[in-house]
Amino acid sequence: MEEPMDRNHIYRAALEKWGDKAQYEQMVEECAELIAALKHYERGKIERSDLVAELADVTLMVGQLTWMLGPDEVAAAIDAKLAKLGELLIDPNGR
């Protein structure tokens, strides 16, 4: 039986097959589908599993774009944003 590819190998293979522009466009499409799914879920028009599937698609694309743009740079940006969120949460005025 053939071994499954690890994520980095899959990300590299997708980039080689379709190119970076196509991957950016795919991210936009997946985000749009998640937005629509959130609105439909909110109104009871789709099941939770449908929403989870759309979230999984976006999560996979976030992983791929993180790999493309540089995991260290993305991690640093996330840390900065988490620090800012933490400050907002402890501000007694909620700002």
CSV table of C-alpha atoms in Angstrom, one decimal:
chain,number,residue,atom,x,y,z
A,1,MET,CA,0.0,0.0,0.0
A,2,GLU,CA,1.3,3.5,-0.9
A,3,GLU,CA,2.1,5.8,2.0
A,4,PRO,CA,0.0,9.0,2.2
A,5,MET,CA,1.8,12.2,1.4
A,6,ASP,CA,2.6,14.6,4.3
A,7,ARG,CA,1.1,18.1,4.3
A,8,ASN,CA,4.3,19.8,3.1
A,9,HIS,CA,4.6,17.4,0.2
A,10,ILE,CA,0.9,18.0,-0.7
A,11,TYR,CA,1.3,21.8,-0.5
A,12,ARG,CA,4.5,21.6,-2.7
A,13,ALA,CA,2.8,19.3,-5.2
A,14,ALA,CA,-0.3,21.6,-5.4
A,15,LEU,CA,1.8,24.7,-6.0
A,16,GLU,CA,3.8,22.9,-8.7
A,17,LYS,CA,0.7,21.6,-10.4
A,18,TRP,CA,-1.5,24.7,-10.3
A,19,GLY,CA,0.8,27.7,-9.4
A,20,ASP,CA,0.5,30.4,-6.8
A,21,LYS,CA,-2.1,32.5,-8.6
A,22,ALA,CA,-4.5,29.6,-8.8
A,23,GLN,CA,-3.9,28.8,-5.1
A,24,TYR,CA,-4.7,32.4,-4.1
A,25,GLU,CA,-7.9,32.2,-6.2
A,26,GLN,CA,-8.8,28.9,-4.6
A,27,MET,CA,-8.5,30.5,-1.1
A,28,VAL,CA,-10.8,33.3,-2.2
A,29,GLU,CA,-13.3,30.7,-3.4
A,30,GLU,CA,-13.1,28.6,-0.3
A,31,CYS,CA,-13.5,31.7,1.9
A,32,ALA,CA,-16.6,32.7,0.0
A,33,GLU,CA,-18.1,29.3,0.4
A,34,LEU,CA,-17.4,29.4,4.1
A,35,ILE,CA,-19.1,32.8,4.3
A,36,ALA,CA,-22.2,31.4,2.5
A,37,ALA,CA,-22.2,28.3,4.7
A,38,LEU,CA,-22.1,30.4,7.8
A,39,LYS,CA,-25.1,32.4,6.7
A,40,HIS,CA,-27.0,29.2,5.7
A,41,TYR,CA,-26.1,27.5,9.0
A,42,GLU,CA,-27.3,30.6,10.9
A,43,ARG,CA,-30.7,30.2,9.2
A,44,GLY,CA,-30.9,26.5,9.7
A,45,LYS,CA,-30.6,25.7,6.0
A,46,ILE,CA,-27.6,23.4,6.2
A,47,GLU,CA,-26.3,20.9,8.7
A,48,ARG,CA,-23.4,21.4,11.0
A,49,SER,CA,-21.4,18.8,9.0
A,50,ASP,CA,-21.7,21.0,5.9
A,51,LEU,CA,-20.3,24.0,7.8
A,52,VAL,CA,-17.5,21.9,9.2
A,53,ALA,CA,-16.6,20.7,5.7
A,54,GLU,CA,-16.4,24.3,4.5
A,55,LEU,CA,-14.3,25.2,7.5
A,56,ALA,CA,-12.0,22.3,6.7
A,57,ASP,CA,-11.5,23.5,3.1
A,58,VAL,CA,-10.5,27.0,4.4
A,59,THR,CA,-8.3,25.5,7.0
A,60,LEU,CA,-6.4,23.4,4.4
A,61,MET,CA,-6.0,26.5,2.2
A,62,VAL,CA,-4.7,28.5,5.3
A,63,GLY,CA,-2.2,25.8,5.8
A,64,GLN,CA,-1.1,25.9,2.2
A,65,LEU,CA,-0.8,29.7,2.0
A,66,THR,CA,1.0,29.6,5.3
A,67,TRP,CA,3.5,27.2,3.8
A,68,MET,CA,3.8,29.4,0.7
A,69,LEU,CA,4.3,32.7,2.5
A,70,GLY,CA,6.5,31.3,5.2
A,71,PRO,CA,5.4,29.7,8.5
A,72,ASP,CA,7.7,31.7,10.7
A,73,GLU,CA,6.4,35.0,9.3
A,74,VAL,CA,2.8,33.9,9.6
A,75,ALA,CA,3.4,32.6,13.2
A,76,ALA,CA,4.9,36.0,14.1
A,77,ALA,CA,1.9,37.8,12.7
A,78,ILE,CA,-0.4,35.5,14.6
A,79,ASP,CA,1.5,36.1,17.9
A,80,ALA,CA,1.2,39.9,17.4
A,81,LYS,CA,-2.5,39.7,16.8
A,82,LEU,CA,-3.0,37.4,19.8
A,83,ALA,CA,-1.2,39.9,21.9
A,84,LYS,CA,-3.4,42.7,20.7
A,85,LEU,CA,-6.5,40.6,21.3
A,86,GLY,CA,-5.3,39.8,24.8
A,87,GLU,CA,-4.9,43.5,25.5
A,88,LEU,CA,-8.4,44.2,24.2
A,89,LEU,CA,-9.8,41.5,26.5
A,90,ILE,CA,-8.2,42.9,29.7
A,91,ASP,CA,-9.1,46.5,28.9
A,92,PRO,CA,-11.9,47.4,31.3
A,93,ASN,CA,-13.6,49.6,28.7
A,94,GLY,CA,-13.7,46.7,26.2
A,95,ARG,CA,-11.8,48.7,23.6
